[in-house]
mmCIF file of C-alpha atoms in Angstrom:
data_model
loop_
_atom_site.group_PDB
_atom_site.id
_atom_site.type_symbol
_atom_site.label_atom_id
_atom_site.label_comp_id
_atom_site.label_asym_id
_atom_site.label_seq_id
_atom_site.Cartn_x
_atom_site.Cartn_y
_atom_site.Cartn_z
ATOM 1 C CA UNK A 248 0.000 0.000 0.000
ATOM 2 C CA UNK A 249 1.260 3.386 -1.278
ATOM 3 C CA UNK A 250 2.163 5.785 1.781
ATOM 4 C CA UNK A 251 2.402 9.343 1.714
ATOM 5 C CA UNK A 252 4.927 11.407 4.307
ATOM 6 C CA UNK A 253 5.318 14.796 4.085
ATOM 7 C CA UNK A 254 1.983 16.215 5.290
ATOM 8 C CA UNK A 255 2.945 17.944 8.413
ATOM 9 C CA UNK A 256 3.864 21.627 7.107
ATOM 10 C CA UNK A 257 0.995 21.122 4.261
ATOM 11 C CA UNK A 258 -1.612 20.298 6.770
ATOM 12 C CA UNK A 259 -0.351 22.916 9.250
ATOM 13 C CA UNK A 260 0.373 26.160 6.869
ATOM 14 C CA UNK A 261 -0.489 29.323 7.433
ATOM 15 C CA UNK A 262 -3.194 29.233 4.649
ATOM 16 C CA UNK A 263 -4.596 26.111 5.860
ATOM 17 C CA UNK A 264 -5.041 26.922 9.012
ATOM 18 C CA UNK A 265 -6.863 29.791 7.904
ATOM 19 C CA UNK A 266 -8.858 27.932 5.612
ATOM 20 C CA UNK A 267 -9.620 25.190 8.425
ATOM 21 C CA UNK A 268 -10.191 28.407 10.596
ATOM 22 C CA UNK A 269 -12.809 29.388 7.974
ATOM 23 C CA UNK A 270 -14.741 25.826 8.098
ATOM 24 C CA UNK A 271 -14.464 25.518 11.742
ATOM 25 C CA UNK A 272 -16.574 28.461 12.059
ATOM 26 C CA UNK A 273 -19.665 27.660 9.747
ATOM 27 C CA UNK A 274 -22.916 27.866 12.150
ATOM 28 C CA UNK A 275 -20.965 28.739 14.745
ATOM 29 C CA UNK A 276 -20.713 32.412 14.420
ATOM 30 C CA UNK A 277 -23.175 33.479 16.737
ATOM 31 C CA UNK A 278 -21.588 31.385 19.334
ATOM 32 C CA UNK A 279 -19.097 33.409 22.295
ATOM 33 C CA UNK A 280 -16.109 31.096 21.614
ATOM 34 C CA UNK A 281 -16.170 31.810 17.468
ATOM 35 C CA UNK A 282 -16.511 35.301 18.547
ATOM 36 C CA UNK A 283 -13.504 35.686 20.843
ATOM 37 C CA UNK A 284 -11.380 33.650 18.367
ATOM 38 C CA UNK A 285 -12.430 36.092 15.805
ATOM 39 C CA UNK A 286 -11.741 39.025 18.115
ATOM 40 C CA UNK A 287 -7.953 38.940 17.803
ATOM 41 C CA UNK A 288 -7.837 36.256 14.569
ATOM 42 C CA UNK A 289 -4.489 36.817 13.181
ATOM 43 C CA UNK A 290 -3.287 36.682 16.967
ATOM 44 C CA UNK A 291 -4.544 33.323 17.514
ATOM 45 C CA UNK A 292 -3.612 31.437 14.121
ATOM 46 C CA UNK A 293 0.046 32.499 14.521
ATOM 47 C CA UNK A 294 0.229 31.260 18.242
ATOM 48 C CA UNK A 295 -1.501 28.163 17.429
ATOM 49 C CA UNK A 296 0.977 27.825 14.013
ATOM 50 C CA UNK A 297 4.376 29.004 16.654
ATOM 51 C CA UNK A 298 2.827 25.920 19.329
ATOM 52 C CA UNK A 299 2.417 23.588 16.158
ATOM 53 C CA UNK A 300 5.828 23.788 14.814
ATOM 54 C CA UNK A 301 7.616 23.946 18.227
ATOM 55 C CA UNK A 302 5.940 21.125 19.051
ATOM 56 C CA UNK A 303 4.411 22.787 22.193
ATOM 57 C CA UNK A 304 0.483 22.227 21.244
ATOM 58 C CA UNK A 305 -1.743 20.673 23.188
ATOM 59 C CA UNK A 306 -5.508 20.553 23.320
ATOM 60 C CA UNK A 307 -7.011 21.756 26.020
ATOM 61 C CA UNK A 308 -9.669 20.411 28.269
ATOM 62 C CA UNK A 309 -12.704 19.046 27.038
ATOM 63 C CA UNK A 310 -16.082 20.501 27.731
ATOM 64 C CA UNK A 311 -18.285 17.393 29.105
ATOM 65 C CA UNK A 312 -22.038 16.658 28.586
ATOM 66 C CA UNK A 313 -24.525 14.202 28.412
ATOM 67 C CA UNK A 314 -27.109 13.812 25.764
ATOM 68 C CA UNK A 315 -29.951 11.826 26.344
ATOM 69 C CA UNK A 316 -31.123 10.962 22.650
ATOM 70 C CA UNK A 317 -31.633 8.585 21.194
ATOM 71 C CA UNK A 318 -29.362 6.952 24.292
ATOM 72 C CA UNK A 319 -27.033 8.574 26.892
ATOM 73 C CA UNK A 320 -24.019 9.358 25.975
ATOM 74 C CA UNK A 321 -21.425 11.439 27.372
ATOM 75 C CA UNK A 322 -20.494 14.183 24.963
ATOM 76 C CA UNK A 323 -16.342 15.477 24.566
ATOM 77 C CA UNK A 324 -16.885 19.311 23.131
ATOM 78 C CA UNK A 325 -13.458 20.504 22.156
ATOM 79 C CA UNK A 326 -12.563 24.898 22.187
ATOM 80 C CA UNK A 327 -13.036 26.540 19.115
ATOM 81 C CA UNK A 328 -8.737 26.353 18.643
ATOM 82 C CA UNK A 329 -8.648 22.618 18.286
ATOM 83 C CA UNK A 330 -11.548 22.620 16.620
ATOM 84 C CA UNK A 331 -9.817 24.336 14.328
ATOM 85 C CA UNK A 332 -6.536 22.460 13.893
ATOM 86 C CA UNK A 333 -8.608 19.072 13.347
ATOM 87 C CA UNK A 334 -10.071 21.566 10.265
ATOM 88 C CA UNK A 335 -6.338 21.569 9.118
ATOM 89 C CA UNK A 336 -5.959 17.722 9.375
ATOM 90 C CA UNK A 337 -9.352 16.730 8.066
ATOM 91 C CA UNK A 338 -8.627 19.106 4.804
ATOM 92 C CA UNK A 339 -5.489 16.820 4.638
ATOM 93 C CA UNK A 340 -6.340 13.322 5.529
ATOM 94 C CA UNK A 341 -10.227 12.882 4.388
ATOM 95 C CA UNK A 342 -8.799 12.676 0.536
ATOM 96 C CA UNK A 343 -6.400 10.282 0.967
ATOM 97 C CA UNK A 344 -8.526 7.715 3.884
ATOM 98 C CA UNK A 345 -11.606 8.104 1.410
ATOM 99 C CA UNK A 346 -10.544 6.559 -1.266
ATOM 100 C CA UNK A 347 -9.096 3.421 0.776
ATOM 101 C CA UNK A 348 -13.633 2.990 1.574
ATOM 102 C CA UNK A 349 -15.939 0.697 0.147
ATOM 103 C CA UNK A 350 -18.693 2.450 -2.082
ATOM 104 C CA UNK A 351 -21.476 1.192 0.772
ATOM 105 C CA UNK A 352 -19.684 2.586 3.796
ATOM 106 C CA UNK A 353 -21.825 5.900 4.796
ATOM 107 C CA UNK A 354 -21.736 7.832 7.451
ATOM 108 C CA UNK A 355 -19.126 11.343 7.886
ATOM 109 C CA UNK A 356 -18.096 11.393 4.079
ATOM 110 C CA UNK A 357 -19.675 13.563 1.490
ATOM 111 C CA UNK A 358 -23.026 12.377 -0.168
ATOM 112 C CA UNK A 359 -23.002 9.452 1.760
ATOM 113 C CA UNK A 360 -25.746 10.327 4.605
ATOM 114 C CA UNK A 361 -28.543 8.513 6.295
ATOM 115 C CA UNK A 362 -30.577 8.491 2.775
ATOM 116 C CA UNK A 363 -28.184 7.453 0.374
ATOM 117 C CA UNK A 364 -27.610 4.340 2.677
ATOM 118 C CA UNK A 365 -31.077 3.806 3.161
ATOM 119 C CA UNK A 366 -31.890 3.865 -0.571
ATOM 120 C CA UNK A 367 -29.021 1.628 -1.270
ATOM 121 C CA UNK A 368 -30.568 -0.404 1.333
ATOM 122 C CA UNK A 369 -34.516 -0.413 -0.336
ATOM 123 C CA UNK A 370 -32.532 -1.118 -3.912
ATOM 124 C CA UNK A 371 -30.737 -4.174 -3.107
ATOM 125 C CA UNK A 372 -33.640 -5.580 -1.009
ATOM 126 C CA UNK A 373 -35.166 -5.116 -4.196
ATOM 127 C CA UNK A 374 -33.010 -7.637 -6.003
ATOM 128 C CA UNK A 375 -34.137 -10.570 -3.698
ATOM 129 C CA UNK A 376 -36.620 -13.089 -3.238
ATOM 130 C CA UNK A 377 -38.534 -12.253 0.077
ATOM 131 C CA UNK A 378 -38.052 -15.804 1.773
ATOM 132 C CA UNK A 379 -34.186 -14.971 1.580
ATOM 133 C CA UNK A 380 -32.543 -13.618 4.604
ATOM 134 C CA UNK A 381 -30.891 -10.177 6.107
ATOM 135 C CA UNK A 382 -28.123 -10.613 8.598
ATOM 136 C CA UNK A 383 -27.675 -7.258 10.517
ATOM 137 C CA UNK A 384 -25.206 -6.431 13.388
ATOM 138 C CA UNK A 385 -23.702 -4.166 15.148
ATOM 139 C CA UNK A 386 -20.368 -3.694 17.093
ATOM 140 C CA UNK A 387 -20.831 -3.533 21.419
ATOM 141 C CA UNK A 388 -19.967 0.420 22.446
ATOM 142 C CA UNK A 389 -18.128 0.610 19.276
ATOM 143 C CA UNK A 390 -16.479 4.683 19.851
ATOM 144 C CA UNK A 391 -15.017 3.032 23.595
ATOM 145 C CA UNK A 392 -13.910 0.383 22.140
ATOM 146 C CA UNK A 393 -11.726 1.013 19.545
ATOM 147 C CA UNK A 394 -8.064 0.536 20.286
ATOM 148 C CA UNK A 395 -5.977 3.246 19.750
ATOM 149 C CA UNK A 396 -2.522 1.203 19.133
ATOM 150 C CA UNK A 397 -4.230 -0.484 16.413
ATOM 151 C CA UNK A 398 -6.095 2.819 15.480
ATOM 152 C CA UNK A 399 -2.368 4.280 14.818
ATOM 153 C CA UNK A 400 -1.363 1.145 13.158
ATOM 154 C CA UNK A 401 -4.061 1.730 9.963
ATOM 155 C CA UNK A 402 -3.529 5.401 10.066
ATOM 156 C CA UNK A 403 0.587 4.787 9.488
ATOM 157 C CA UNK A 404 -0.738 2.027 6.397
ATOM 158 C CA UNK A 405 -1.583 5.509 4.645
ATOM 159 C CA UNK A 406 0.604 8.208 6.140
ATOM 160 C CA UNK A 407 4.523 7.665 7.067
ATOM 161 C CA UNK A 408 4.806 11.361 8.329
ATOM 162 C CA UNK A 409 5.522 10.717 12.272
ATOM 163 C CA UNK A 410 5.238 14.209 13.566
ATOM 164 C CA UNK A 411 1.673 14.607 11.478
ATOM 165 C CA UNK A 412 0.789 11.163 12.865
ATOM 166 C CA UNK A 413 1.327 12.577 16.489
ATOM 167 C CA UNK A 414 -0.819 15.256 16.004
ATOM 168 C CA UNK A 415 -3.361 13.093 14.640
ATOM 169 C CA UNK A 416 -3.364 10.688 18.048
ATOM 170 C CA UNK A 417 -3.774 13.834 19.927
ATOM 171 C CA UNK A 418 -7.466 13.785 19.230
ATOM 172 C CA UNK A 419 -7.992 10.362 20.015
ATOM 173 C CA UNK A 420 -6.773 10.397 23.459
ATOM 174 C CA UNK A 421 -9.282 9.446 26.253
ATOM 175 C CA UNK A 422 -9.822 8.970 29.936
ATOM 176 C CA UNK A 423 -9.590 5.119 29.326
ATOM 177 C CA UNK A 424 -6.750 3.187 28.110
ATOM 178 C CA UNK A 425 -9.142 1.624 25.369
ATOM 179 C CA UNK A 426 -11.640 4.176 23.128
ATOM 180 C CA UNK A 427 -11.781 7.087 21.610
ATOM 181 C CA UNK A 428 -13.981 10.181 22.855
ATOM 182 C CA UNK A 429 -17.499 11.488 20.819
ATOM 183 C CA UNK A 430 -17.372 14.908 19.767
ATOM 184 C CA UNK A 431 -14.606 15.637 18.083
ATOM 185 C CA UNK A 432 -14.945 16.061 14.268
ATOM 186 C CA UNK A 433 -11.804 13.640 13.884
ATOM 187 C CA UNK A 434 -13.820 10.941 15.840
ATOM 188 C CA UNK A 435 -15.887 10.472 12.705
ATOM 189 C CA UNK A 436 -13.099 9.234 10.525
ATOM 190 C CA UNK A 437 -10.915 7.297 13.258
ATOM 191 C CA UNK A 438 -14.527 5.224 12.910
ATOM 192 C CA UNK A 439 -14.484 4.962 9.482
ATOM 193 C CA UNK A 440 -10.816 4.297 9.431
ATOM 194 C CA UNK A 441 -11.229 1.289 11.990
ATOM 195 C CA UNK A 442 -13.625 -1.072 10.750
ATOM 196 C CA UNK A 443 -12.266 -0.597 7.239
ATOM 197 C CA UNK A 444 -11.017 -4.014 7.029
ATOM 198 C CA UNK A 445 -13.754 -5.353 7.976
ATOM 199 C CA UNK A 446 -15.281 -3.958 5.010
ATOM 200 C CA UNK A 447 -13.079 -5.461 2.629
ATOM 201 C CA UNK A 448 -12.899 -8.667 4.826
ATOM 202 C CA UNK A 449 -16.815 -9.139 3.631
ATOM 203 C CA UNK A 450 -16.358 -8.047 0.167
ATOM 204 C CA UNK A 451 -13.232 -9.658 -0.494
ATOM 205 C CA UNK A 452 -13.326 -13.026 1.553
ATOM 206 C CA UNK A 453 -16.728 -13.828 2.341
ATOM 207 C CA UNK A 454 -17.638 -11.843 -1.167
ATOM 208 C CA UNK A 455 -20.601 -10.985 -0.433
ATOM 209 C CA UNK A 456 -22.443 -8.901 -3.035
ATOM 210 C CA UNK A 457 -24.862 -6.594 -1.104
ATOM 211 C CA UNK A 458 -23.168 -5.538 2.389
ATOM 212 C CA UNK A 459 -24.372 -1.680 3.566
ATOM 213 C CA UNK A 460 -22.057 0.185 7.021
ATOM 214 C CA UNK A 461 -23.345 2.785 8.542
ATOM 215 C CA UNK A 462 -20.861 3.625 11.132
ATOM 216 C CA UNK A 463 -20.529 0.269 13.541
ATOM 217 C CA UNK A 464 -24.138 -1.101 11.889
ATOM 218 C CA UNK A 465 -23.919 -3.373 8.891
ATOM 219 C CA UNK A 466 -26.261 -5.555 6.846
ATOM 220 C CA UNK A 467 -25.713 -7.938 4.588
ATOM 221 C CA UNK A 468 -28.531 -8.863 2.358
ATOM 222 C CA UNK A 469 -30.136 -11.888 0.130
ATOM 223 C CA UNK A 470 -28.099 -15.097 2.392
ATOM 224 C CA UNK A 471 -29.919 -18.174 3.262
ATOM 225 C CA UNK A 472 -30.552 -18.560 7.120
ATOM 226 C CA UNK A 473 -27.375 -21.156 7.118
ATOM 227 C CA UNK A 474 -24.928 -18.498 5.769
ATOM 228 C CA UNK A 475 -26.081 -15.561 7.888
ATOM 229 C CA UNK A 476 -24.993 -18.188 10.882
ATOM 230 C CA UNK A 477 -21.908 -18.725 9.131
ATOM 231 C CA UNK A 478 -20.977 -15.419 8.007
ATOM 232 C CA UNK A 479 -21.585 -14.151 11.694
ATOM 233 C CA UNK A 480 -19.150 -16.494 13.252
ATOM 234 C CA UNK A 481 -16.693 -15.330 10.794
ATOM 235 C CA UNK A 482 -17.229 -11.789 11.370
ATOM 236 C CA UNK A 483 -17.227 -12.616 15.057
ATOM 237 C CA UNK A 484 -14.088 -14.315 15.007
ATOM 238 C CA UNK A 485 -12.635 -11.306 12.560
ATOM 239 C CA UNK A 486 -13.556 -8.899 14.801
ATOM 240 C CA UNK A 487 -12.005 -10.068 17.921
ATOM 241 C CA UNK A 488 -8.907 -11.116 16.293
ATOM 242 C CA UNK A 489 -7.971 -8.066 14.374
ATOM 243 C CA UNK A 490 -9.717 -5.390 15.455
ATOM 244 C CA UNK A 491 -10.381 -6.377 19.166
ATOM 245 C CA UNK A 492 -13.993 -5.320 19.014
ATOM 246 C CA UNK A 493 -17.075 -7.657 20.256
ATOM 247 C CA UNK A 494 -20.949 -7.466 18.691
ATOM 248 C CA UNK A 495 -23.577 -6.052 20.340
ATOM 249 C CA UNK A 496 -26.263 -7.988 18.783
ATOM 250 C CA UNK A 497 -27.453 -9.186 15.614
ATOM 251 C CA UNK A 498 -30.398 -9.902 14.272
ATOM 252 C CA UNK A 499 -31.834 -12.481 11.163
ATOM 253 C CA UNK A 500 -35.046 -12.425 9.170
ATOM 254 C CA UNK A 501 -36.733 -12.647 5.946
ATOM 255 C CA UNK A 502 -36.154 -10.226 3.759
ATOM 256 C CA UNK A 503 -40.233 -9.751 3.999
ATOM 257 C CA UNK A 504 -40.331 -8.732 6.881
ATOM 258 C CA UNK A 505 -37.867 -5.260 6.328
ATOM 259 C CA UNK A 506 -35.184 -4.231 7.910
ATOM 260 C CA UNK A 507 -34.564 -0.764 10.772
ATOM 261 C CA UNK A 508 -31.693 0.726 9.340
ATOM 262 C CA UNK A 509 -30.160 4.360 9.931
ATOM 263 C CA UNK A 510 -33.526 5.698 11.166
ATOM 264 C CA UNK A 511 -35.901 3.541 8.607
ATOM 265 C CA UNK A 512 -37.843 0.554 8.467
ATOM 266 C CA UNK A 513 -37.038 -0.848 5.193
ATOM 267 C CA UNK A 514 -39.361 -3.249 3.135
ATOM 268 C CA UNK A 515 -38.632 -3.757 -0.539
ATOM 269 C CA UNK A 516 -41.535 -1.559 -1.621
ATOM 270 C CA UNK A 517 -41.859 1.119 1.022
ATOM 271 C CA UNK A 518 -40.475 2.370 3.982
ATOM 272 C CA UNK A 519 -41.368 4.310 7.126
ATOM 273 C CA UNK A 520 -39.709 6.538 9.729
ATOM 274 C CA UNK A 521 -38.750 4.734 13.223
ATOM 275 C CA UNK A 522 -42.089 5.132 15.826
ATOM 276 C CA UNK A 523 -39.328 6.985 18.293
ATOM 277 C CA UNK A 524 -38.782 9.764 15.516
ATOM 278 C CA UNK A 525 -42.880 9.898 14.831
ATOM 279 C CA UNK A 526 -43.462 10.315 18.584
ATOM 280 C CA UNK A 527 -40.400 12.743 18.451
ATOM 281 C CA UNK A 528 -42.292 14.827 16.015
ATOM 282 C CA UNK A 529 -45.667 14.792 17.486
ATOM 283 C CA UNK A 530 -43.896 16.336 20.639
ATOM 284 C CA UNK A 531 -42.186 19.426 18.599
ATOM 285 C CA UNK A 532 -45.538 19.765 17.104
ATOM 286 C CA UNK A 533 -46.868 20.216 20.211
ATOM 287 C CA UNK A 534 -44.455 22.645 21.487
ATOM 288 C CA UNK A 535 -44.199 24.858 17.915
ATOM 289 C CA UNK A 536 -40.612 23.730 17.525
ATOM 290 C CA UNK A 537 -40.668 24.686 13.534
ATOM 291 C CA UNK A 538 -36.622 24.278 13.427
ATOM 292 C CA UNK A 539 -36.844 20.727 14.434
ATOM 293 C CA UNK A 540 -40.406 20.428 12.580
ATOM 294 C CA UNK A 541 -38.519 20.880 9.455
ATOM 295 C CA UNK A 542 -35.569 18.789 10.409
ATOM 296 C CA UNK A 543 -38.361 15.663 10.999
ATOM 297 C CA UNK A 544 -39.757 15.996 7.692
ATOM 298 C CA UNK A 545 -36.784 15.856 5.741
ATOM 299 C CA UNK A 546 -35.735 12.841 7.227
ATOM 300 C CA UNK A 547 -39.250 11.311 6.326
ATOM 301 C CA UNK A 548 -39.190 12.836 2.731
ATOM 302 C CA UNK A 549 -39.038 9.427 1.137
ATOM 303 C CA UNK A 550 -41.175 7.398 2.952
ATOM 304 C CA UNK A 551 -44.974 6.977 3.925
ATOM 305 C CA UNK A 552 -44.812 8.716 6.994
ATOM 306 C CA UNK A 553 -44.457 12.060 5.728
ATOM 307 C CA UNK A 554 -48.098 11.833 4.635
ATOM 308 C CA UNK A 555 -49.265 10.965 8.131
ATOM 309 C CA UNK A 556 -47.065 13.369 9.624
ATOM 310 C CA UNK A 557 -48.203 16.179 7.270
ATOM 311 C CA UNK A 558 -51.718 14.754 8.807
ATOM 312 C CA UNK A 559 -50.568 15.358 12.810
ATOM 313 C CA UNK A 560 -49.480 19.438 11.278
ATOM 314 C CA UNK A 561 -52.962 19.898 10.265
ATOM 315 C CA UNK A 562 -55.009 19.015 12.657
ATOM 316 C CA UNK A 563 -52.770 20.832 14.963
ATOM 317 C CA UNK A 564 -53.381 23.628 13.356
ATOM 318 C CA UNK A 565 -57.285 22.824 13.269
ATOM 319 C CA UNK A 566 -56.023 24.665 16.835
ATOM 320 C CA UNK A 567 -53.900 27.068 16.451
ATOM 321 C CA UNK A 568 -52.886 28.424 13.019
ATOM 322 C CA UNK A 569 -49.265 28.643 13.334
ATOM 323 C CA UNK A 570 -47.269 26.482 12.175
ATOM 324 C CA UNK A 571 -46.217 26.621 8.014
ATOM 325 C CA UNK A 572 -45.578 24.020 5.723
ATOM 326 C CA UNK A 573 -42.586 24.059 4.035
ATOM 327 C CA UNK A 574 -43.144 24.554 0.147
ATOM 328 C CA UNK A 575 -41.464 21.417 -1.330
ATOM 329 C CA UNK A 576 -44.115 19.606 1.008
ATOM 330 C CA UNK A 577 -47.122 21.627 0.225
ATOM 331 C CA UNK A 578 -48.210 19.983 -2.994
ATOM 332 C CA UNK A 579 -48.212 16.537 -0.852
ATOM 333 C CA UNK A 580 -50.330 18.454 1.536
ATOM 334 C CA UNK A 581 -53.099 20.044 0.017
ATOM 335 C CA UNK A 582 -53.421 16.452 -2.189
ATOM 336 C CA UNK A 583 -53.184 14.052 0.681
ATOM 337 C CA UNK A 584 -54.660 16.137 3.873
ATOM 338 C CA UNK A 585 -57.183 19.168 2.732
ATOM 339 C CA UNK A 586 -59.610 16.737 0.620
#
């Protein structure tokens, strides 16, 4: 495998930093900690480059919070400065670790969100008989368990610059001797990065045809009922060898009876929302939370819950007038819910 050294100064120029300064800040401008970076700009970007070269950086202390949706988690929120030097080494390293992915690993990479993976997911359902079988898993607290020796070990495959490595590794330090923290915008790729062999593992050794990864959930479509049960003990046994991870569960059925993928439930002719993202909308209805309104029905644009949901908007405001349909969605409203 080709590796490419030399990435240090690119990644940590002048103009990239600025640049990465310049993405860092998108919808965060209104926020106190863009503002005071901003305040003295050319101040900052010169003391970060001066720490940077003279090997004196460091990030600072994490902010820590919990979120509570869709499950607890405990949130790492990094300051606006190393926010902004993982800007510099995502410009640098996305390129080159993207083209090492499999065309059906989504998640973090550009044009491959929640509904590209669920269409790909609908279309190769699609190319099945019904009585054949999905086999979908997914890896046991997958961000606190990945191993950061062997995390290093696939980033050096790609890049033989030391000092950039380093800097890289900075990011993935965490309270634990094993995992990485959620938060930081590098955490997305260390996660594509790591179970990267597995996706060429299924392609390439157990060659299967249809196999969709969504971050540590995967799928692998059109099996019988004996290979999903083989396939899983060779995944299982993949897993722990090489990548010291451990599944969480997995699940196998007919192809009839849909998958719940990346927010969907999947048959080969339709598909709905998730009944915790309905009941998630009803509430913002409720409250008049138009922001998060919107949000909802974008993520139910291609399925058969929009029209119900458009439903739930109207007779709420049978109530109180006040909440607006967005126009892409009005000519599905007036046809499906003003009859």
């Amino acid at each position: 495998m080709k590796r490419i050294g030399q990435l240090f100064d690119k990644a940590f120029s002048e103009e990239n930093l600025y640049k990465a300064y310049l993405d860092a800040r998108k919808g965060k401008r209104k926020k106190c900690a863009c503002f005071l970076f901003e305040k003295n700009l050319g101040a900052n970007l010169k003391e970060l480059y001066y720490e940077i070269h003279s090997n004196n950086y460091k990030p600072t202390t994490y902010f820590k919070f919990k979120v509570y949706e869709p499950k607890e988690r405990m949130i790492y929120a990094p300051s606006f400065r190393d926010i902004v030097v993982q800007h510099a080494i995502y410009r640098i390293i996305y390129r080159i670790f993207d083209k090492t992915f499999i065309n059906t690993s989504f998640a973090c990479r550009k044009g491959y969100g929640t509904h590209k993976a669920s269409k790909y997911t609908q279309k190769a359902l699609r190319q099945y008989d019904k009585n054949l079988y999905t086999l979908k898993l997914d890896i046991r607290k997958y961000f606190y368990s990945i191993n950061r020796n062997i995390l290093r070990k696939l980033i050096e495959q790609k890049i033989k610059d030391r000092r950039f490595v380093d800097i890289i590794m900075k990011f993935a330090v965490y309270e634990n001797p094993i995992g990485i923290p959620i938060g930081n915008l590098l955490s997305q790729i260390y996660a594509l990065i790591y179970l990267n062999p597995l996706d060429h593992f299924v392609k390439r050794i157990l060659k299967i045809k249809h196999y969709v990864r969504y971050v540590d959930d995967f799928i692998l479509i059109g099996l019988t009922r004996n290979k999903c049960l083989e396939y899983k003990r060779d995944i299982i046994v993949y897993l722990k060898k090489n990548l010291c991870l451990i599944l969480s569960r997995f699940t196998i059925q007919k192809i009839k009876r849909g998958v719940n993928f990346v927010g969907y439930r999947t048959w080969q002719q339709y598909k709905l929302i998730r009944k915790y993202s309905l009941c998630k909308f009803k509430r913002k209805v409720k409250k008049r939370e138009a922001q998060s309104i919107n949000s909802l029905l974008g993520h139910a644009k291609d399925t058969l819950s929009l029209i119900h949901m458009l439903k739930i908007i109207k007779e709420a405001n049978n109530y109180v007038q006040n909440i607006q349909i967005p126009k892409i969605y009005q000519p599905i409203y007036y046809l499906y819910c003003c009859r």
